[in-house]
Short mmCIF file of C-alpha atoms and ligand atoms in Angstrom, two decimals:
data_model
loop_
_atom_site.label_atom_id
_atom_site.label_comp_id
_atom_site.label_asym_id
_atom_site.label_seq_id
_atom_site.Cartn_x
_atom_site.Cartn_y
_atom_site.Cartn_z
CA MET A 6 150.43 107.77 159.98
CA THR A 7 147.97 106.30 157.18
CA ASP A 8 148.39 107.94 153.55
CA GLN A 9 145.35 110.19 152.80
CA LEU A 10 143.97 110.59 149.29
CA ILE A 11 142.20 113.86 149.02
CA LEU A 12 140.23 114.27 145.90
CA GLY A 13 138.54 116.85 143.66
CA GLN A 14 139.29 119.67 141.77
CA THR A 15 142.90 120.88 142.14
CA LEU A 16 144.96 124.54 141.48
CA ARG A 17 148.65 124.69 141.59
CA PHE A 18 151.21 126.62 140.02
CA SER A 19 154.12 126.21 138.51
CA ALA A 20 155.54 129.27 137.73
CA ASP A 21 154.60 132.99 138.14
CA PRO A 22 151.50 134.05 136.29
CA PHE A 23 152.40 137.31 136.18
CA GLU A 24 155.47 135.92 134.41
CA GLY A 25 155.21 135.01 130.76
CA ASP A 26 151.87 133.06 130.09
CA VAL A 27 149.51 133.27 132.50
CA GLU A 28 147.61 130.04 132.26
CA ALA A 29 150.60 128.25 131.59
CA ALA A 30 151.32 128.66 135.07
CA ALA A 31 148.85 127.18 136.41
CA HIS A 32 147.60 123.74 136.38
CA VAL A 33 144.30 122.74 136.59
CA SER A 34 142.87 118.68 137.01
CA ALA A 35 138.97 118.78 136.68
CA ARG A 36 139.39 115.42 138.71
CA GLY A 37 142.45 115.38 140.45
CA GLY A 38 143.59 114.64 144.25
CA VAL A 39 146.57 114.98 146.67
CA LEU A 40 148.41 112.55 148.05
CA VAL A 41 149.17 113.52 151.84
CA ARG A 42 152.05 111.69 153.76
CA ASP A 43 153.15 112.75 157.42
CA GLY A 44 151.09 116.09 156.78
CA ARG A 45 153.08 117.06 153.76
CA ILE A 46 152.06 116.71 149.78
CA ALA A 47 153.34 113.43 148.45
CA ALA A 48 151.96 113.50 145.10
CA ILE A 49 149.42 115.32 143.13
CA GLY A 50 147.95 113.88 140.36
CA GLU A 51 144.80 112.77 138.58
CA ALA A 52 142.57 111.10 140.81
CA ASP A 53 142.05 107.66 139.44
CA ASP A 54 145.83 107.20 139.15
CA LEU A 55 146.48 108.21 142.75
CA ARG A 56 143.79 105.95 143.63
CA ARG A 57 145.32 102.93 141.58
CA GLU A 58 148.83 103.96 142.84
CA ASN A 59 147.95 103.99 146.44
CA PRO A 60 145.37 101.43 147.36
CA GLN A 61 146.19 102.05 151.22
CA ALA A 62 145.25 105.46 151.39
CA ALA A 63 142.06 106.73 153.28
CA VAL A 64 140.11 108.54 150.60
CA THR A 65 137.97 111.75 151.13
CA ASP A 66 136.32 113.04 148.26
CA HIS A 67 135.21 116.84 147.61
CA GLY A 68 133.48 115.86 144.27
CA ASP A 69 133.76 119.23 142.14
CA HIS A 70 134.91 120.99 145.22
CA LEU A 71 138.42 123.03 143.90
CA ILE A 72 141.42 122.16 146.17
CA THR A 73 144.00 125.08 146.77
CA ALA A 74 146.76 125.37 148.56
CA GLY A 75 145.58 127.19 151.88
CA PHE A 76 145.63 130.83 151.94
CA VAL A 77 148.58 133.06 152.87
CA ASP A 78 148.10 136.42 154.80
CA ALA A 79 151.09 137.96 154.64
CA HIS A 80 150.30 141.03 156.86
CA MET A 81 147.37 141.89 159.66
CA HIS A 82 146.82 142.78 162.87
CA TYR A 83 145.28 139.97 165.14
CA PRO A 84 144.60 142.79 168.36
CA GLN A 85 142.42 144.53 165.95
CA THR A 86 140.21 141.88 165.26
CA ALA A 87 137.46 143.20 167.83
CA MET A 88 137.37 146.42 166.48
CA ILE A 89 137.22 145.47 162.28
CA ALA A 90 135.00 147.80 160.93
CA SER A 91 135.32 151.17 162.88
CA TRP A 92 133.46 153.96 160.85
CA GLY A 93 134.52 157.07 159.77
CA LYS A 94 138.38 157.78 160.36
CA ARG A 95 141.65 158.17 158.12
CA LEU A 96 144.72 156.35 159.24
CA ILE A 97 146.41 158.40 161.93
CA ASP A 98 142.66 159.44 163.67
CA TRP A 99 142.26 155.55 162.97
CA LEU A 100 145.36 154.74 164.98
CA ASN A 101 144.32 157.02 168.12
CA THR A 102 140.52 156.36 168.53
CA TYR A 103 140.21 153.18 167.77
CA THR A 104 143.11 151.25 167.38
CA PHE A 105 145.57 151.96 170.13
CA PRO A 106 142.83 152.00 173.01
CA GLU A 107 142.03 148.63 171.62
CA GLU A 108 145.49 147.64 171.97
CA MET A 109 146.36 148.71 175.20
CA ARG A 110 143.82 146.27 176.85
CA PHE A 111 146.35 143.28 175.58
CA ASP A 112 147.94 143.94 178.77
CA ASP A 113 145.77 141.63 179.96
CA ARG A 114 147.01 137.87 178.96
CA ALA A 115 143.74 136.21 179.27
CA TYR A 116 142.47 138.88 176.74
CA ALA A 117 145.02 138.51 174.32
CA ASP A 118 144.20 134.65 174.76
CA ASP A 119 140.83 135.11 173.96
CA ILE A 120 141.33 137.45 170.82
CA ALA A 121 144.18 135.33 169.29
CA GLY A 122 142.15 132.27 169.29
CA ARG A 123 139.06 134.08 167.77
CA THR A 124 141.21 135.47 165.10
CA LEU A 125 143.28 131.61 164.63
CA ASP A 126 139.69 130.31 164.38
CA LEU A 127 138.27 133.14 161.85
CA ALA A 128 141.05 132.60 160.03
CA LEU A 129 140.49 128.90 159.76
CA ALA A 130 136.80 129.44 158.50
CA ASN A 131 138.04 131.10 155.93
CA GLY A 132 140.64 128.99 153.93
CA THR A 133 143.71 131.12 156.00
CA THR A 134 146.20 128.76 156.76
CA THR A 135 149.20 131.23 157.88
CA LEU A 136 148.96 134.05 159.25
CA THR A 137 151.31 137.05 159.69
CA SER A 138 150.55 139.57 162.50
CA PHE A 139 151.67 142.24 164.35
CA CYS A 140 151.21 142.04 168.16
CA THR A 141 151.18 144.95 170.11
CA ILE A 142 153.65 146.44 172.69
CA HIS A 143 153.02 143.63 175.38
CA PRO A 144 155.31 140.74 175.36
CA GLN A 145 152.25 138.53 176.59
CA SER A 146 150.50 139.48 173.28
CA VAL A 147 153.20 137.73 170.79
CA GLU A 148 153.15 134.42 173.79
CA ALA A 149 149.56 134.21 173.47
CA PHE A 150 149.22 134.26 169.64
CA PHE A 151 152.10 132.04 169.02
CA GLU A 152 150.47 129.47 171.77
CA ALA A 153 147.38 129.60 169.92
CA ALA A 154 148.93 129.04 166.77
CA ASN A 155 150.35 125.90 168.43
CA ALA A 156 147.65 124.59 169.65
CA ARG A 157 146.02 124.52 165.90
CA SER A 158 149.58 123.64 164.33
CA MET A 159 149.30 126.52 162.20
CA ALA A 160 152.51 128.44 160.54
CA VAL A 161 152.11 131.84 161.74
CA ILE A 162 154.80 135.00 162.39
CA GLY A 163 154.27 137.21 164.16
CA GLY A 164 156.16 139.94 166.89
CA LYS A 165 156.16 142.31 169.24
CA THR A 166 155.08 145.87 167.85
CA CYS A 167 157.40 148.20 169.25
CA MET A 168 156.69 152.03 169.73
CA ASP A 169 158.55 154.55 171.56
CA ARG A 170 157.23 157.80 170.73
CA ASN A 171 153.41 159.16 169.35
CA ALA A 172 151.29 156.11 171.15
CA PRO A 173 149.58 157.04 174.79
CA ASP A 174 151.04 155.99 177.82
CA GLY A 175 150.56 152.03 178.43
CA LEU A 176 151.32 151.23 175.14
CA ARG A 177 155.27 152.57 174.59
CA ASP A 178 158.50 150.87 175.18
CA ASP A 179 161.79 152.67 174.63
CA ALA A 180 164.64 151.67 172.56
CA LYS A 181 166.30 149.02 175.68
CA THR A 182 163.10 147.22 176.30
CA ALA A 183 162.34 146.95 172.48
CA TYR A 184 165.19 145.30 171.72
CA ASP A 185 165.19 143.10 175.02
CA ASP A 186 161.84 141.91 174.44
CA SER A 187 162.49 141.10 170.95
CA LYS A 188 165.29 139.48 171.56
CA SER A 189 163.96 136.90 174.26
CA LEU A 190 160.74 136.27 172.31
CA LEU A 191 162.89 135.66 169.38
CA GLU A 192 165.08 133.13 171.07
CA LYS A 193 162.35 131.45 172.35
CA TRP A 194 159.93 131.38 169.58
CA HIS A 195 161.54 131.49 166.21
CA GLY A 196 162.01 128.24 164.37
CA ARG A 197 159.60 126.08 167.36
CA ASN A 198 156.71 124.02 165.83
CA ARG A 199 155.78 126.31 162.37
CA ILE A 200 156.79 129.56 164.65
CA SER A 201 158.34 132.39 162.66
CA TYR A 202 159.30 135.75 164.56
CA ALA A 203 159.60 138.82 162.53
CA ILE A 204 161.20 141.92 164.02
CA THR A 205 158.02 144.53 164.31
CA PRO A 206 158.71 148.41 164.46
CA ARG A 207 155.26 149.54 163.85
CA PHE A 208 156.09 152.05 161.87
CA SER A 209 158.79 155.21 161.88
CA PRO A 210 156.67 157.51 163.43
CA THR A 211 156.06 155.94 166.46
CA SER A 212 159.90 154.60 166.68
CA THR A 213 162.72 157.14 167.71
CA PRO A 214 165.89 156.88 165.64
CA GLU A 215 167.36 154.94 168.59
CA GLN A 216 164.41 152.60 168.64
CA LEU A 217 164.77 151.80 165.19
CA ASP A 218 168.72 151.51 165.40
CA ALA A 219 168.15 148.88 168.40
CA LEU A 220 166.06 146.71 166.05
CA GLY A 221 168.43 147.31 163.06
CA ALA A 222 171.19 146.11 165.38
CA LEU A 223 169.04 143.05 166.79
CA TRP A 224 167.85 141.96 162.91
CA ALA A 225 171.79 142.00 161.80
CA GLN A 226 172.66 139.86 164.47
CA HIS A 227 169.19 137.62 163.67
CA PRO A 228 169.46 138.10 159.70
CA ASP A 229 167.25 134.73 159.12
CA VAL A 230 164.37 136.30 160.76
CA LEU A 231 161.67 138.54 158.76
CA MET A 232 161.14 142.25 159.86
CA GLN A 233 157.63 143.52 159.19
CA THR A 234 156.67 147.00 158.73
CA HIS A 235 154.68 149.92 157.32
CA LEU A 236 155.85 151.99 154.45
CA SER A 237 154.33 155.33 152.31
CA GLU A 238 150.32 154.35 153.37
CA GLN A 239 148.79 157.62 153.32
CA LEU A 240 150.19 161.15 152.21
CA ASP A 241 149.88 162.87 155.19
CA GLU A 242 151.49 160.13 157.17
CA ILE A 243 154.19 160.67 154.78
CA GLU A 244 154.39 164.65 155.51
CA TRP A 245 154.46 163.31 158.96
CA VAL A 246 157.49 160.97 158.73
CA ARG A 247 159.30 164.11 156.64
CA GLY A 248 159.04 166.51 159.42
CA LEU A 249 160.23 163.87 162.02
CA PHE A 250 163.18 162.72 159.84
CA PRO A 251 164.29 165.89 158.34
CA ASP A 252 167.41 163.94 157.07
CA ALA A 253 166.06 161.13 155.15
CA ARG A 254 165.65 161.33 151.83
CA ASP A 255 162.22 159.23 151.70
CA TYR A 256 160.26 157.24 154.05
CA LEU A 257 161.98 154.21 152.80
CA ASP A 258 165.06 156.15 153.90
CA THR A 259 164.49 156.02 157.92
CA TYR A 260 164.39 152.11 157.98
CA GLU A 261 167.32 152.04 155.46
CA LYS A 262 169.43 154.30 157.57
CA PHE A 263 168.66 152.27 160.57
CA GLY A 264 169.59 148.83 159.21
CA LEU A 265 165.82 148.12 158.86
CA LEU A 266 165.95 147.44 154.48
CA GLY A 267 166.54 143.88 153.52
CA GLU A 268 165.81 141.23 151.47
CA ARG A 269 163.81 139.46 154.20
CA GLY A 270 162.07 142.82 154.93
CA LEU A 271 158.24 143.28 154.55
CA TYR A 272 156.58 146.40 153.73
CA GLY A 273 152.92 146.69 154.68
CA HIS A 274 151.12 148.99 152.01
CA ALA A 275 153.62 150.66 149.74
CA ILE A 276 151.11 152.71 147.94
CA HIS A 277 153.05 156.19 147.55
CA LEU A 278 156.50 155.25 146.68
CA GLU A 279 159.34 157.52 145.18
CA PRO A 280 161.18 156.46 142.09
CA ARG A 281 164.25 156.31 144.30
CA GLU A 282 162.20 153.55 147.24
CA ILE A 283 161.24 151.49 144.24
CA ASP A 284 164.84 151.15 142.88
CA ARG A 285 166.03 150.22 146.70
CA LEU A 286 162.85 147.87 146.96
CA THR A 287 163.98 146.41 143.94
CA GLU A 288 168.13 146.08 144.23
CA VAL A 289 167.81 144.56 147.92
CA ASN A 290 165.24 142.47 146.37
CA ALA A 291 162.50 143.35 149.66
CA ALA A 292 158.73 142.29 149.59
CA VAL A 293 155.84 145.03 149.57
CA VAL A 294 152.62 143.42 151.11
CA HIS A 295 149.53 144.53 149.20
CA CYS A 296 146.58 145.41 151.65
CA PRO A 297 143.67 146.22 149.34
CA THR A 298 140.56 146.09 151.64
CA SER A 299 142.42 148.21 154.34
CA ASN A 300 143.86 150.87 151.33
CA THR A 301 140.05 151.26 150.53
CA PHE A 302 138.45 150.88 153.83
CA ILE A 303 140.70 153.59 155.18
CA GLY A 304 141.21 155.79 152.10
CA SER A 305 144.52 155.09 151.50
CA GLY A 306 145.29 154.92 147.62
CA LEU A 307 145.61 152.72 144.91
CA PHE A 308 148.81 150.34 144.95
CA ASP A 309 150.37 150.16 141.70
CA MET A 310 150.34 145.90 141.41
CA ALA A 311 151.18 146.12 137.19
CA GLY A 312 153.85 148.44 137.87
CA LEU A 313 156.08 146.72 141.12
CA LYS A 314 155.46 143.11 139.59
CA ALA A 315 156.84 144.47 136.54
CA ARG A 316 159.77 145.52 138.42
CA GLY A 317 159.98 142.08 140.01
CA ILE A 318 159.58 143.43 143.75
CA ARG A 319 158.21 140.46 145.83
CA THR A 320 154.51 140.98 146.22
CA GLY A 321 151.99 139.34 149.12
CA LEU A 322 148.58 139.98 149.57
CA ALA A 323 146.97 140.44 153.04
CA THR A 324 143.72 141.38 155.10
CA ASP A 325 145.36 144.09 157.07
CA THR A 326 142.69 143.50 159.67
CA GLY A 327 141.75 145.71 161.41
CA GLY A 328 141.98 148.12 159.08
CA GLY A 329 140.77 145.70 156.69
CA SER A 330 137.59 144.91 156.54
CA SER A 331 137.20 141.15 155.81
CA PHE A 332 139.07 138.18 157.53
CA SER A 333 138.36 136.70 154.07
CA MET A 334 141.24 136.49 150.98
CA LEU A 335 138.67 135.90 148.80
CA ARG A 336 136.99 139.28 149.35
CA THR A 337 140.84 140.48 149.55
CA MET A 338 141.27 139.21 146.09
CA ALA A 339 138.26 141.08 144.76
CA ALA A 340 139.48 144.18 146.51
CA ALA A 341 142.76 143.67 144.49
CA TYR A 342 140.99 143.10 141.46
CA GLU A 343 138.84 146.44 141.90
CA ILE A 344 141.99 148.90 142.41
CA SER A 345 143.99 147.10 139.94
CA GLN A 346 141.09 147.80 137.51
CA LEU A 347 141.21 151.48 138.60
CA ARG A 348 144.49 151.56 137.82
CA GLY A 349 143.84 149.88 134.43
CA THR A 350 144.75 146.50 134.65
CA ALA A 351 142.61 143.38 135.08
CA LEU A 352 144.23 141.40 137.00
CA HIS A 353 143.75 137.48 135.88
CA PRO A 354 141.57 135.02 138.53
CA ALA A 355 145.21 132.59 138.23
CA GLN A 356 147.47 135.42 139.49
CA LEU A 357 144.63 136.94 142.16
CA MET A 358 145.20 133.16 143.54
CA TRP A 359 148.64 132.96 143.13
CA LEU A 360 148.99 136.46 145.17
CA ALA A 361 146.52 135.24 148.08
CA THR A 362 149.00 131.44 148.15
CA GLU A 363 152.09 131.39 146.13
CA GLY A 364 152.75 135.29 146.58
CA SER A 365 152.52 135.76 150.18
CA ALA A 366 154.62 132.75 150.79
CA SER A 367 157.26 134.36 148.44
CA ALA A 368 157.14 137.62 150.48
CA LEU A 369 157.67 135.49 153.58
CA HIS A 370 160.92 133.31 152.57
CA MET A 371 158.58 130.53 152.45
CA THR A 372 157.93 129.39 148.88
CA GLY A 373 157.74 125.57 148.60
CA GLU A 374 157.00 124.98 152.33
CA ILE A 375 153.46 126.98 152.28
CA GLY A 376 150.94 128.16 149.95
CA SER A 377 151.65 125.21 147.38
CA LEU A 378 150.03 122.15 145.90
CA ASN A 379 153.16 121.34 145.06
CA VAL A 380 155.22 117.82 146.01
CA GLY A 381 156.96 118.87 149.45
CA ALA A 382 155.06 121.30 150.61
CA MET A 383 153.06 121.18 153.85
CA ALA A 384 149.46 119.88 153.28
CA ASP A 385 147.60 123.27 154.32
CA LEU A 386 144.69 123.23 152.15
CA ALA A 387 141.93 125.47 151.55
CA VAL A 388 138.40 123.47 149.34
CA LEU A 389 136.29 125.84 147.59
CA ASP A 390 132.64 125.13 147.10
CA LEU A 391 132.50 127.30 143.61
CA ALA A 392 128.41 127.38 144.20
CA SER A 393 128.37 128.33 147.27
CA THR A 394 125.20 130.97 147.60
CA PRO A 395 122.46 131.14 144.90
CA ALA A 396 123.90 134.18 143.44
CA ILE A 397 127.42 132.53 142.54
CA ALA A 398 125.74 129.36 141.88
CA GLN A 399 123.67 131.07 139.03
CA ARG A 400 126.87 132.59 137.84
CA ALA A 401 129.27 129.51 137.78
CA ASN A 402 126.89 127.42 135.90
CA ARG A 403 126.97 129.29 133.08
CA ALA A 404 131.10 128.92 133.02
CA ASN A 405 133.17 127.09 130.02
CA THR A 406 136.74 126.87 132.22
CA LEU A 407 137.74 127.04 135.65
CA TRP A 408 138.56 130.17 135.52
CA GLU A 409 134.92 131.38 134.73
CA ALA A 410 133.65 129.19 137.47
CA LEU A 411 136.08 130.79 139.95
CA PHE A 412 135.90 134.27 139.33
CA PRO A 413 132.17 134.65 141.07
CA THR A 414 133.45 133.18 144.07
CA ILE A 415 136.63 135.49 144.22
CA MET A 416 134.47 138.27 143.43
CA MET A 417 131.55 137.34 145.70
CA GLY A 418 132.42 134.30 147.96
CA ASP A 419 133.21 134.42 151.69
CA ASP A 420 133.65 132.11 154.50
CA ARG A 421 130.40 129.99 153.20
CA ALA A 422 132.61 129.11 150.04
CA ILE A 423 135.14 127.44 152.28
CA SER A 424 133.85 123.70 152.43
CA LYS A 425 137.04 122.35 154.10
CA THR A 426 140.41 123.68 155.65
CA TYR A 427 143.12 121.46 156.28
CA ILE A 428 146.55 121.95 158.44
CA SER A 429 149.33 119.07 157.86
CA GLY A 430 146.31 117.03 156.10
CA ARG A 431 144.13 117.57 159.00
CA PRO A 432 140.90 118.80 158.74
CA VAL A 433 139.90 121.56 161.13
N1 GUN B 13 150.47 152.27 160.04
C1 GUN B 13 151.08 151.93 161.40
N2 GUN B 13 150.07 151.12 162.04
C2 GUN B 13 149.15 150.27 161.14
C3 GUN B 13 147.79 149.57 161.59
O1 GUN B 13 147.46 149.18 162.78
N3 GUN B 13 147.22 149.65 160.72
C4 GUN B 13 147.42 150.22 159.51
N4 GUN B 13 146.32 149.70 158.33
N5 GUN B 13 148.44 151.04 159.28
C5 GUN B 13 149.04 150.96 159.99
ZN1 ZN B 14 149.28 147.11 159.23
#
């Protein structure tokens, strides 16, 4: 394939902007470019230099639009796409009223195919190039998601959502089928093209100890895969967990007891954590995933970004659709900013962009492969128009730095700000 030169403003990171000098971690070029060879980033630099050094390359010039790594959504539920923005409930009622009836429909493979394709197309329109999704109890919901991702050459992570109690008829498996289905899906799909499998107990209230134990055993047999679940999202959920697992020290312990705490564990929400839980997450180098639009939409609470990052906990950013209220990682960054403000910290735009790209990639153990504009990474890119609406344009017009120009798009932007998305260097 011919080399491609994609030109515009560029933003890349050489370090975590939560550690040390924020702006030193970020590298901005007002007239930069990315050289793509065989789907990967082969060089990044100044546009003029890249043009001179690569006269053979096909050039696409995005002018003053901003080229960034594509966004990485580290926790979402593709089966909830069609019921996003369902009114008036908190977590447990919201699951019972809206979520479980919708997830029941994924028994139908054609419906699963439709929603999987719709979700991935919405993601791409929003500049999101990797999704980490819960599927449903139905193995065909996982097949649908992975086939839709393959058709788009996208890197995705997903798994069969396991539940064997506190869920309606038709939406429960048992310890053995959860193990068997997860194992055969994992063996079929993990590592195929750009697909990764994640063992997926929904959360401890919907799994018996036997099911958690079976999934812990599966993880021990396949330590290279991720394990995703939910942790400490709402206070009445935590009370419920206490009643269901009277011997557990805390919510995290309901996973830890069954071999479901580890470095490749992804714990969604993680809002109301006890000191012991924070210590254990730190000690095992597990990752937490911040889902800010969901946390405000379902009324869950204020995630402690500054506190958890200060402990060195790997943290990803996610939409959590359909508990989250947007498919846009821009809107998600805005909500993360607002929640941090309510806790007394103003996140820098560089920190927000890092969370939505490198931070999520790090949570997924995919650093250097996705979420990065550094040499060697896959050329999954988003190109942002920093003047996508009149309101944003008039504010960006006054900016003196890239950060001032970018922040209005983070706070007020949506899919109109995404002028192009690339997967492996190919525009979609
Ligand atoms: N906890 C268990 N299941 C879910 C879910 O589908 N969405 C959210 N936000 N929290 C959960
Ligand atoms: Zn979730």
